[in-house]
mmCIF file of C-alpha atoms in Angstrom:
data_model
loop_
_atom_site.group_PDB
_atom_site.id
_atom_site.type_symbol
_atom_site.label_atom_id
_atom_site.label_comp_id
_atom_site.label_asym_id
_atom_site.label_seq_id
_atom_site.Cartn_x
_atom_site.Cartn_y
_atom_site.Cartn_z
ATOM 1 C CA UNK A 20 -38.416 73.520 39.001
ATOM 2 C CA UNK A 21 -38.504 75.927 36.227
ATOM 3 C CA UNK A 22 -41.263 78.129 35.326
ATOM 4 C CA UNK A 23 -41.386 80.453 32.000
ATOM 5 C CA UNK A 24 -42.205 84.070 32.204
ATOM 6 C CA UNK A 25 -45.968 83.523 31.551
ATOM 7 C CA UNK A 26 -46.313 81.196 34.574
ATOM 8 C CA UNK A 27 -44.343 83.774 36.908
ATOM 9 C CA UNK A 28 -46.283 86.358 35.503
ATOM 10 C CA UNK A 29 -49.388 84.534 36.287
ATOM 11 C CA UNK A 30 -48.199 83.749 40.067
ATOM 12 C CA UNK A 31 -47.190 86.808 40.753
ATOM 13 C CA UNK A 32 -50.956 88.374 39.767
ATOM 14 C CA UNK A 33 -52.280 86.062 41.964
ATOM 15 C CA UNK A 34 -50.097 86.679 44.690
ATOM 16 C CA UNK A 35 -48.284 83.508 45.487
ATOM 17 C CA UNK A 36 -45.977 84.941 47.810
ATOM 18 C CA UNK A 37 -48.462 84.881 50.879
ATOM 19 C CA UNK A 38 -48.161 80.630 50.441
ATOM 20 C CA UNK A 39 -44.044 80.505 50.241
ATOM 21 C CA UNK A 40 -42.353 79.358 53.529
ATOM 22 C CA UNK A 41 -38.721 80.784 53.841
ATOM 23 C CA UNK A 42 -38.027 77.851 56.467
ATOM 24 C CA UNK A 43 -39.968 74.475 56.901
ATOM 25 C CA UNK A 44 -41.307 75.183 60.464
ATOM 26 C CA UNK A 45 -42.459 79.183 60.220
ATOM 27 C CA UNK A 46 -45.571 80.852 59.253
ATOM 28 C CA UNK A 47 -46.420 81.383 54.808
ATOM 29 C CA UNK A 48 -45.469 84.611 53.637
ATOM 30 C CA UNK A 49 -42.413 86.021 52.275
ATOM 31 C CA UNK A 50 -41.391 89.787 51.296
ATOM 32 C CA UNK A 51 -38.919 88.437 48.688
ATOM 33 C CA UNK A 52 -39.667 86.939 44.720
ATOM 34 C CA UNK A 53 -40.507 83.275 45.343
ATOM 35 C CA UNK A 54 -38.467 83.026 41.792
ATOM 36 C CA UNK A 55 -34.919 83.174 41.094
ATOM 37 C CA UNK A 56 -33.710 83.801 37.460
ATOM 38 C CA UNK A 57 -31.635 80.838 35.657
ATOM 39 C CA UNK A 58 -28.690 82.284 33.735
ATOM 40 C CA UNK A 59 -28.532 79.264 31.508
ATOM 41 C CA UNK A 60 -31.903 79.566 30.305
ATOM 42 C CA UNK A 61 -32.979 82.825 29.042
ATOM 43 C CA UNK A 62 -36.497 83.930 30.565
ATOM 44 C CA UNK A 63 -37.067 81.255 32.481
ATOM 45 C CA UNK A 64 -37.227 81.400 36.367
ATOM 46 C CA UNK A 65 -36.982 78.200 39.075
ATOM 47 C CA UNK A 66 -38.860 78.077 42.505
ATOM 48 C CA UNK A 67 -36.412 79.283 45.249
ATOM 49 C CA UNK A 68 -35.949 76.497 47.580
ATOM 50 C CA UNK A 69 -36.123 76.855 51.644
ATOM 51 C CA UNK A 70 -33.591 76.409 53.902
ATOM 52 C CA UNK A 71 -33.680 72.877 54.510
ATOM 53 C CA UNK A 72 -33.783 72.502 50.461
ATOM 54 C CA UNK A 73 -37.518 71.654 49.883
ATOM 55 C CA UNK A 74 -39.490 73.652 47.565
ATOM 56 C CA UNK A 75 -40.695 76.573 49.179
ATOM 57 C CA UNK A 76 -44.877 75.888 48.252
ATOM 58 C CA UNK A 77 -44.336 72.314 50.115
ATOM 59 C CA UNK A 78 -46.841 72.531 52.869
ATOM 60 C CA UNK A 79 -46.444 70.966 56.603
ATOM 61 C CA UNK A 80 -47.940 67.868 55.237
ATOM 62 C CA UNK A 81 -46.202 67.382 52.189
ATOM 63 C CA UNK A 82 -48.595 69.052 49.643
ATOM 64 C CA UNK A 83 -47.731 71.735 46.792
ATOM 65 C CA UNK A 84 -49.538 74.712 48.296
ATOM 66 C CA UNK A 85 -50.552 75.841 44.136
ATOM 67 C CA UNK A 86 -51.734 72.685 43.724
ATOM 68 C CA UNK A 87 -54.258 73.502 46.772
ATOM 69 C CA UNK A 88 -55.049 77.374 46.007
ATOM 70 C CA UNK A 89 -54.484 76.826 42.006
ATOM 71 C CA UNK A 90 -55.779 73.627 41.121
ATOM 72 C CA UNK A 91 -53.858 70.778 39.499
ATOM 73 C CA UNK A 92 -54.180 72.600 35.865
ATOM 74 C CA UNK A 93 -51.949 75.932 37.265
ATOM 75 C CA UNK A 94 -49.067 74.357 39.142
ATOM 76 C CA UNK A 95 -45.807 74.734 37.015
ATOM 77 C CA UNK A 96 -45.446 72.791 33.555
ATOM 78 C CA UNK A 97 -42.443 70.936 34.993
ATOM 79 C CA UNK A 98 -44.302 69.693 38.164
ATOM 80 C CA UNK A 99 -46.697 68.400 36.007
ATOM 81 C CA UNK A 100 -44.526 66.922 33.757
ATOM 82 C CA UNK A 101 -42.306 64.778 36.624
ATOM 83 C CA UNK A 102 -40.774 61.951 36.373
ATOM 84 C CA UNK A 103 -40.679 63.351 32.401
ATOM 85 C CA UNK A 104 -38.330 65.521 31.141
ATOM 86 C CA UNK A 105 -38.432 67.009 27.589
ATOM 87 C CA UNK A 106 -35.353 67.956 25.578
ATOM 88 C CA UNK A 107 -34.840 69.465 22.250
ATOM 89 C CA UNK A 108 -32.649 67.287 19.876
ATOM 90 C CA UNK A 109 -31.617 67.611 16.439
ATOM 91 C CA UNK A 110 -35.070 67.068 14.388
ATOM 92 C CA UNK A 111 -36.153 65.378 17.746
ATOM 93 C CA UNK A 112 -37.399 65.553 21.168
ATOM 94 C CA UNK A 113 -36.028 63.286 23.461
ATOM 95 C CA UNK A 114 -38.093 62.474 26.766
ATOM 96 C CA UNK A 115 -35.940 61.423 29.983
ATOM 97 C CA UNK A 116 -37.259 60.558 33.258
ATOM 98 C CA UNK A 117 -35.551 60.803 36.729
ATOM 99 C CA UNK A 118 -34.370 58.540 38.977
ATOM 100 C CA UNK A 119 -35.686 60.406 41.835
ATOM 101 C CA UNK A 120 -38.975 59.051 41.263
ATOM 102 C CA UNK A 121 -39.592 56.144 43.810
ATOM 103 C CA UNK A 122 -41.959 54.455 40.980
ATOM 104 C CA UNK A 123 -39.152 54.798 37.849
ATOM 105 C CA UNK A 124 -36.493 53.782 40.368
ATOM 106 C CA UNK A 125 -38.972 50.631 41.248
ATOM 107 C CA UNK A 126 -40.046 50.314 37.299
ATOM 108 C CA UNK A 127 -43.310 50.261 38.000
ATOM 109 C CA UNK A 128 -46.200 52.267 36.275
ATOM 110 C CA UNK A 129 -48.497 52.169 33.244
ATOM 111 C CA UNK A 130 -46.203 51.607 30.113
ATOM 112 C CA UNK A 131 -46.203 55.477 28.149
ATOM 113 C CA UNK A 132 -45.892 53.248 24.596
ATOM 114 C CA UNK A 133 -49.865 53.702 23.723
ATOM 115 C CA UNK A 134 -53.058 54.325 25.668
ATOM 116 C CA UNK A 135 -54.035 57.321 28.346
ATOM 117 C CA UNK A 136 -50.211 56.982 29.096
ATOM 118 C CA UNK A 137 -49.317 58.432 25.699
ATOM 119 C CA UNK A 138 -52.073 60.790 25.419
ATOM 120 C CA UNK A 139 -50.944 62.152 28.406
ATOM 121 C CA UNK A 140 -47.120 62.276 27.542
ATOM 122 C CA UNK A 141 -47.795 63.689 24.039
ATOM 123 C CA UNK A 142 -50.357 66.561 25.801
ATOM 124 C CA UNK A 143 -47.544 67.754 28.015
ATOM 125 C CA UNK A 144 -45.068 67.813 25.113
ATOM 126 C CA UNK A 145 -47.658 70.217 23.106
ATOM 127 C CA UNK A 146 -47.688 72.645 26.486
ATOM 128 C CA UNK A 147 -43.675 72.087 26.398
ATOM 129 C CA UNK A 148 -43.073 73.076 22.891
ATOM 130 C CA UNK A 149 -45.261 76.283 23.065
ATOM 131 C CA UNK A 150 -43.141 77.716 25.469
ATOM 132 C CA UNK A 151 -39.531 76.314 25.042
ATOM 133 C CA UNK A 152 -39.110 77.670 21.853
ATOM 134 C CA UNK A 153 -35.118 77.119 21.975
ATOM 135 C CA UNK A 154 -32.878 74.599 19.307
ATOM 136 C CA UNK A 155 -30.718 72.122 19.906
ATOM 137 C CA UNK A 156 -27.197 72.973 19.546
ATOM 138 C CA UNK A 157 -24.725 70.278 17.987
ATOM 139 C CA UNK A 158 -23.652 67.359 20.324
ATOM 140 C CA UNK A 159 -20.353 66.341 20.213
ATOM 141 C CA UNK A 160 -19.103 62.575 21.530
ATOM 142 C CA UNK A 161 -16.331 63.740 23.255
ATOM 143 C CA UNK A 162 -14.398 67.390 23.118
ATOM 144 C CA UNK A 163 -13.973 68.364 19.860
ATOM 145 C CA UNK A 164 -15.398 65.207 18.061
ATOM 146 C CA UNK A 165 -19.183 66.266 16.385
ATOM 147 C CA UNK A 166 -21.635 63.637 15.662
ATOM 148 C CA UNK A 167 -24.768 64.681 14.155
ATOM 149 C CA UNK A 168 -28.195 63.047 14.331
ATOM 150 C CA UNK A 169 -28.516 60.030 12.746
ATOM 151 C CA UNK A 170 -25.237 58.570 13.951
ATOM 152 C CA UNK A 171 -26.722 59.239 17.739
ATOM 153 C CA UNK A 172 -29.775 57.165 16.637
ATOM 154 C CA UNK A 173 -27.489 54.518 15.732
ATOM 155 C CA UNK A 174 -25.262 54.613 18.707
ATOM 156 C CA UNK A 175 -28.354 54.475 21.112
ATOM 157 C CA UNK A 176 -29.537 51.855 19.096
ATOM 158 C CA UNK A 177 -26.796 49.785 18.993
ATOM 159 C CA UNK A 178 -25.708 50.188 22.488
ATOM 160 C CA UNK A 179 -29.296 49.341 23.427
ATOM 161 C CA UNK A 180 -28.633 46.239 21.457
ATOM 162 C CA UNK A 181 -26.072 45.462 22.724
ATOM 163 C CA UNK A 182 -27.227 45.991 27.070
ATOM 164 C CA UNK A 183 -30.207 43.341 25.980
ATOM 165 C CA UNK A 184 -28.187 40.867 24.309
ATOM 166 C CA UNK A 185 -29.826 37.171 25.627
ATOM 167 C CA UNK A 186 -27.430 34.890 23.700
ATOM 168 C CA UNK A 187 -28.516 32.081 25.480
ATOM 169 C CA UNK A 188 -32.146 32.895 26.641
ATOM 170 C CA UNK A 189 -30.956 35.006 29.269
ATOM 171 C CA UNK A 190 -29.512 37.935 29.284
ATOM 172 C CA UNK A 191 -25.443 38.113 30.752
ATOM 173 C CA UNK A 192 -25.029 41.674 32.128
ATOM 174 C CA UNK A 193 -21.312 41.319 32.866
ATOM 175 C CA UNK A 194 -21.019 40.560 29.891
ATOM 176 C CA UNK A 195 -23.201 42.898 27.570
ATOM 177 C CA UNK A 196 -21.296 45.874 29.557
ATOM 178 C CA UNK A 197 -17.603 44.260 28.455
ATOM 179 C CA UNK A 198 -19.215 44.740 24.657
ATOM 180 C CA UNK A 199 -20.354 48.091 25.505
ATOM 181 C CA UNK A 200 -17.067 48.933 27.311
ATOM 182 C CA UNK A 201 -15.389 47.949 24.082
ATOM 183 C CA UNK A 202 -17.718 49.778 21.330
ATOM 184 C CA UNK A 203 -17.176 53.062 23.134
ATOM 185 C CA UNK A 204 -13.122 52.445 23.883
ATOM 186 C CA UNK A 205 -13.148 51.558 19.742
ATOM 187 C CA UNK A 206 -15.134 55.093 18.906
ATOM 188 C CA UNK A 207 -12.593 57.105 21.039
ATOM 189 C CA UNK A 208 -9.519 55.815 19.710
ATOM 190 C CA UNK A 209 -7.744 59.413 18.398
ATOM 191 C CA UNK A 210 -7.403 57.287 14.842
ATOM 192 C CA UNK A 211 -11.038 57.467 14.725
ATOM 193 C CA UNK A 212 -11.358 61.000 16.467
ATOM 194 C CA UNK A 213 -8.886 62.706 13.826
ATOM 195 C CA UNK A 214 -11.660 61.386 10.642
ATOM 196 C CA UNK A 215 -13.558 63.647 8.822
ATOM 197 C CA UNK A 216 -17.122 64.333 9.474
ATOM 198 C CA UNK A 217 -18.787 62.187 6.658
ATOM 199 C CA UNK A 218 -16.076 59.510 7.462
ATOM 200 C CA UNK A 219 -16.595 59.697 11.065
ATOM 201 C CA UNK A 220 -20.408 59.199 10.675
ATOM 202 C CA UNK A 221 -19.662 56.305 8.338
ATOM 203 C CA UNK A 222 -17.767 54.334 10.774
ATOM 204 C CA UNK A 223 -20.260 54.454 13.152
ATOM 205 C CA UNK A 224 -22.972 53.633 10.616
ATOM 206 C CA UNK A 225 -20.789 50.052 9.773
ATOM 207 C CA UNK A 226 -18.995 49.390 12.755
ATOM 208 C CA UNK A 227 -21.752 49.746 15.776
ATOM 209 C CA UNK A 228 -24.675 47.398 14.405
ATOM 210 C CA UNK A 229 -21.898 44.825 13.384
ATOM 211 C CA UNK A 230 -20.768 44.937 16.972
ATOM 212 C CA UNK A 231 -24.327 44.692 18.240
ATOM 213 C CA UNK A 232 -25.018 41.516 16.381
ATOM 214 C CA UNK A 233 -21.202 40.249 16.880
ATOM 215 C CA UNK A 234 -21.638 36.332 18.403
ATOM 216 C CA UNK A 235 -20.525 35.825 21.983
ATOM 217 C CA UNK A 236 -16.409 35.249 22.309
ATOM 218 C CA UNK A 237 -15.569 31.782 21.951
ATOM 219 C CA UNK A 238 -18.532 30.712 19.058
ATOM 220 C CA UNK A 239 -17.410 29.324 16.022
ATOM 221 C CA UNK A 240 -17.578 31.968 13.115
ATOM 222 C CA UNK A 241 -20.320 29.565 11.601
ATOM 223 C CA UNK A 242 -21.823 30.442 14.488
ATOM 224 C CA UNK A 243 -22.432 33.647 13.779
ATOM 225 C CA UNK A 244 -20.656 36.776 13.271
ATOM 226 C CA UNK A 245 -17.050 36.679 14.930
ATOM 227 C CA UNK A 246 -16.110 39.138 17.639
ATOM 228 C CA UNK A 247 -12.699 39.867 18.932
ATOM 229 C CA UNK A 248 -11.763 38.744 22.321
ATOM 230 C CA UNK A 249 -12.747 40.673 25.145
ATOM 231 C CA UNK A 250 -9.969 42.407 27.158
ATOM 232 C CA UNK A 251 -10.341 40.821 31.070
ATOM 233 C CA UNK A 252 -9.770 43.983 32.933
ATOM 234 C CA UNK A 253 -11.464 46.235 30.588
ATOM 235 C CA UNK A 254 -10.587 49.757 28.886
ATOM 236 C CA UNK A 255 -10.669 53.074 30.314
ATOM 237 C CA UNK A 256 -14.045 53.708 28.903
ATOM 238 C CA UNK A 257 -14.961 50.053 31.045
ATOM 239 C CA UNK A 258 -13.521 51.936 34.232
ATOM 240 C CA UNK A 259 -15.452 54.920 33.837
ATOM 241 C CA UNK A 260 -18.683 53.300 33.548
ATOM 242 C CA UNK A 261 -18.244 50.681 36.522
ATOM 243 C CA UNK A 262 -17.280 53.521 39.008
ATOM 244 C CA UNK A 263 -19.557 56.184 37.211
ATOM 245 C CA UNK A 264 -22.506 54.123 37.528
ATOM 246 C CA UNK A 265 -21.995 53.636 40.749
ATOM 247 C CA UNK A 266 -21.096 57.323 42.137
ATOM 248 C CA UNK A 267 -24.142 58.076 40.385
ATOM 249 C CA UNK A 268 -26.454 54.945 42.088
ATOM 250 C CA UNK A 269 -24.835 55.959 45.616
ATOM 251 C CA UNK A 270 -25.449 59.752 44.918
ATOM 252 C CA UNK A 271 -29.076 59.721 44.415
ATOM 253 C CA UNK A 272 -29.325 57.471 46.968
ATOM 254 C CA UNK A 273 -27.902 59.985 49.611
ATOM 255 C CA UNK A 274 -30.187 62.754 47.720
ATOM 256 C CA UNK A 275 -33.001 60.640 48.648
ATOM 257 C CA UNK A 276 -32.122 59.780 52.161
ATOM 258 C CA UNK A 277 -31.428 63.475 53.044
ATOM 259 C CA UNK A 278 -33.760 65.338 51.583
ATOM 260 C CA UNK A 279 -33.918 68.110 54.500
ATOM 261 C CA UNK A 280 -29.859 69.165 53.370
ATOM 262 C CA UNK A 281 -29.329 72.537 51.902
ATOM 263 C CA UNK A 282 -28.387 73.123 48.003
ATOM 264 C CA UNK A 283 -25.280 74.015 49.770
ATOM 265 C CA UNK A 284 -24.883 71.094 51.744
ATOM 266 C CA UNK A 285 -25.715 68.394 49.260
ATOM 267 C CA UNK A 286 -22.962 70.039 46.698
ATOM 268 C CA UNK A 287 -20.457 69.538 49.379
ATOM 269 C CA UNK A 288 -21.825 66.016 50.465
ATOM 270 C CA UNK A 289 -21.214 65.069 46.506
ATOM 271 C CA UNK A 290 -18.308 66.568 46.622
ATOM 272 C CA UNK A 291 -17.065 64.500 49.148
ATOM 273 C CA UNK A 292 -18.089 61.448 47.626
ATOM 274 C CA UNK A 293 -16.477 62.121 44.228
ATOM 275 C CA UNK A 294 -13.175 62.770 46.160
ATOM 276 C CA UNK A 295 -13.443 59.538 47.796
ATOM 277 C CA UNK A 296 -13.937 57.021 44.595
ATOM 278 C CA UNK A 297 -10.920 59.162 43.683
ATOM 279 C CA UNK A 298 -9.432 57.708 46.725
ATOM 280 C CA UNK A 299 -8.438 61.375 48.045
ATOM 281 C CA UNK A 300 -10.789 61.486 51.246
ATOM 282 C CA UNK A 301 -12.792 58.583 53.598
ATOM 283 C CA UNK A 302 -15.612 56.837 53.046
ATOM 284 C CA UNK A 303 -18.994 58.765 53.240
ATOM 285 C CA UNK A 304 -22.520 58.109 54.661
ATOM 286 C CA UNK A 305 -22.072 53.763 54.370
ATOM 287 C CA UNK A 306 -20.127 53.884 51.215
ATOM 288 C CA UNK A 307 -16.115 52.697 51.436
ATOM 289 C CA UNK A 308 -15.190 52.184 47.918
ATOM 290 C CA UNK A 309 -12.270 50.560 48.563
ATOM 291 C CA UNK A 310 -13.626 47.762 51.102
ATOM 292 C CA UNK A 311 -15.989 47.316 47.608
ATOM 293 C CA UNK A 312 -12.723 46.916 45.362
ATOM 294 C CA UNK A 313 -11.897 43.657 48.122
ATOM 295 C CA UNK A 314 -15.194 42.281 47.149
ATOM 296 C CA UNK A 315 -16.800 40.224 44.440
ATOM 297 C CA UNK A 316 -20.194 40.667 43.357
ATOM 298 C CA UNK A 317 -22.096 39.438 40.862
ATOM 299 C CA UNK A 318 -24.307 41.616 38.564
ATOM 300 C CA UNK A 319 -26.124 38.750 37.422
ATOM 301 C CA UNK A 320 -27.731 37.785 40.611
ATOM 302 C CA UNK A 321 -31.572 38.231 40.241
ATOM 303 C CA UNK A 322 -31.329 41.223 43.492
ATOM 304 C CA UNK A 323 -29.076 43.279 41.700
ATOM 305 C CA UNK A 324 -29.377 42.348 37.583
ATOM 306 C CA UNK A 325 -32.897 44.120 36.911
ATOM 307 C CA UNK A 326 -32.338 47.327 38.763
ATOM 308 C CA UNK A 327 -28.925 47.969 37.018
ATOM 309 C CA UNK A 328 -30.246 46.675 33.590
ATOM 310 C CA UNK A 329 -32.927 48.998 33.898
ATOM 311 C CA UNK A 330 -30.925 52.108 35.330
ATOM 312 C CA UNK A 331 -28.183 51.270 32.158
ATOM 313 C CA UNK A 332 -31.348 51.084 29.555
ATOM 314 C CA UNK A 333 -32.695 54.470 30.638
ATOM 315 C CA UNK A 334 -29.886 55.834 30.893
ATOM 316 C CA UNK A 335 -28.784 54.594 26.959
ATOM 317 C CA UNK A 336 -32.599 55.603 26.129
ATOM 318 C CA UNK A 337 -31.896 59.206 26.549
ATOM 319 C CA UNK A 338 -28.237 59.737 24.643
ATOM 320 C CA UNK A 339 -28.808 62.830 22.523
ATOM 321 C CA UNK A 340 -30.695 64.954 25.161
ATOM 322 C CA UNK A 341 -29.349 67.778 26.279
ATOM 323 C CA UNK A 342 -27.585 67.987 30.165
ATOM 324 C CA UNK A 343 -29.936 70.083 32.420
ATOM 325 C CA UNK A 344 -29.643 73.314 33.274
#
């Protein structure tokens, strides 16, 4: 959890360090800086965790010990702000939320379109922006390959478009994924890749609503708009997401379900797990990716559908924002 100099400033006036447990199960009180320095974000400082990986102001019964002594109004802007995280994107912010939370994971919740919701939301962003004062760099699609502003609007849009397609009043996951597969194996061709800025933005600007609105394969042209068949096995872009989204599904999962694990120790445990969808080590903790290859399952069915539509949809929501320090 990061906290800007004038928070740490503020703690350390007040003494915080007599509330900071080194290790879940000993007395408060620590000689050392409850705050570590983070490289990749000048002035800034993050909550050391404890041994067993919890934040060091967690009390024995789960409660943030500023929140007691402080109030609700001190504890860190970023505590305050979770599930939401605020990013700076060109002539944007961009607001994510994490899948950590038990209620985003569960879609539950006040919607944060209008109402106190919103108030709330756009109150936190006002405390955000006085103290992140950084810009957003330029985001490239892939190495080497730039693509400014508005075309990121339109490929979150389109893709967005594309996840929610209901051709037929309901809405064929399997198949919306095979269009996005497609869309983002058509932008990466090195034919594309190789044009020139304005020409590269241009594509994108023509080529990703058309797909978006494209009719389902076998429709008549009168139909609607014609759409190339869809490859069967998918592109390399298909691959990564099937087995990305679900490295990233399985990792939180195990971040959830062992919470007491070191930084250390959950590093290695990912580790682990990336080297086995690679198919270079066993299964890990439940998962055996390739008993899952020897399986069908249907993303469609109405146990599995919403939760991966809605992962996909957040995930697509927050394209432009910058990766975490």
């Amino acid at each position: 959890m990061l906290v800007s100099g004038a928070e740490r400033e503020s703690y350390t006036r007040r003494g915080v360090a007599k509330w900071f447990r080194e290790v879940d199960d000993e007395p408060e009180g620590t000689e050392r800086d409850p705050f570590e320095p983070v490289p990749e974000w000048r002035g800034f400082h993050r909550i050391r965790s404890r041994a067993d990986g919890a934040c060091g102001f967690l009390s024995p019964q789960n409660r943030c010990r500023l929140h007691e002594e402080l109030g609700a109004a001190r504890k860190p802007l970023t505590c305050r702000m979770f599930p939401f995280t605020f990013h700076q994107a060109p002539a944007s912010v961009v607001v994510t939320v994490s899948f950590g939370c038990p209620t985003i994971v569960e879609n539950r919740g006040e919607l944060v379109a209008d109402g106190q919701a919103r108030r709330s939301i756009d109150a936190l962003r006002g405390e955000w922006a006085t103290s992140h004062h950084g810009t957003a760099g330029g985001r490239q699609l892939v190495r080497g390959r730039s693509i400014d502003a508005a075309s990121i609007r339109i490929l979150r849009d389109s893709l967005l478009a594309m996840l929610s397609r209901a051709d037929d009043g309901a809405i064929d996951l399997r198949l919306n994924l095979r269009r996005i597969a497609q869309a983002l194996d058509d932008l990466t061709r090195q034919r594309v890749l190789r044009l020139s800025d304005a020409d590269f933005a241009e594509y994108i600007k023509l080529t990703l609503p058309y797909a978006a609105q494209s009719a389902t394969p076998g429709k008549r042209p009168s139909e609607g708009l014609a759409t190339p068949k869809l490859p069967s096995g998918g592109g390399r872009i298909g691959r990564l997401m099937q087995f990305g989204f679900l490295y990233a599904v399985v990792a939180a999962r195990y971040g959830l379900e062992h919470r007491g694990h070191s930084r250390f120790g959950m590093r290695l445990a990912r580790l682990r797990l990336l080297l086995h969808f690679h198919g270079l080590a066993p299964g890990v903790d439940r998962v055996n990716v390739r008993a899952l290859k020897r399986r069908t399952i249907d993303i469609n069915a109405s146990e599995i559908q919403p939760v991966a539509y809605h992962y996909l949809r957040a995930s697509l929501e927050a394209i432009g924002a910058p990766a975490p320090p």
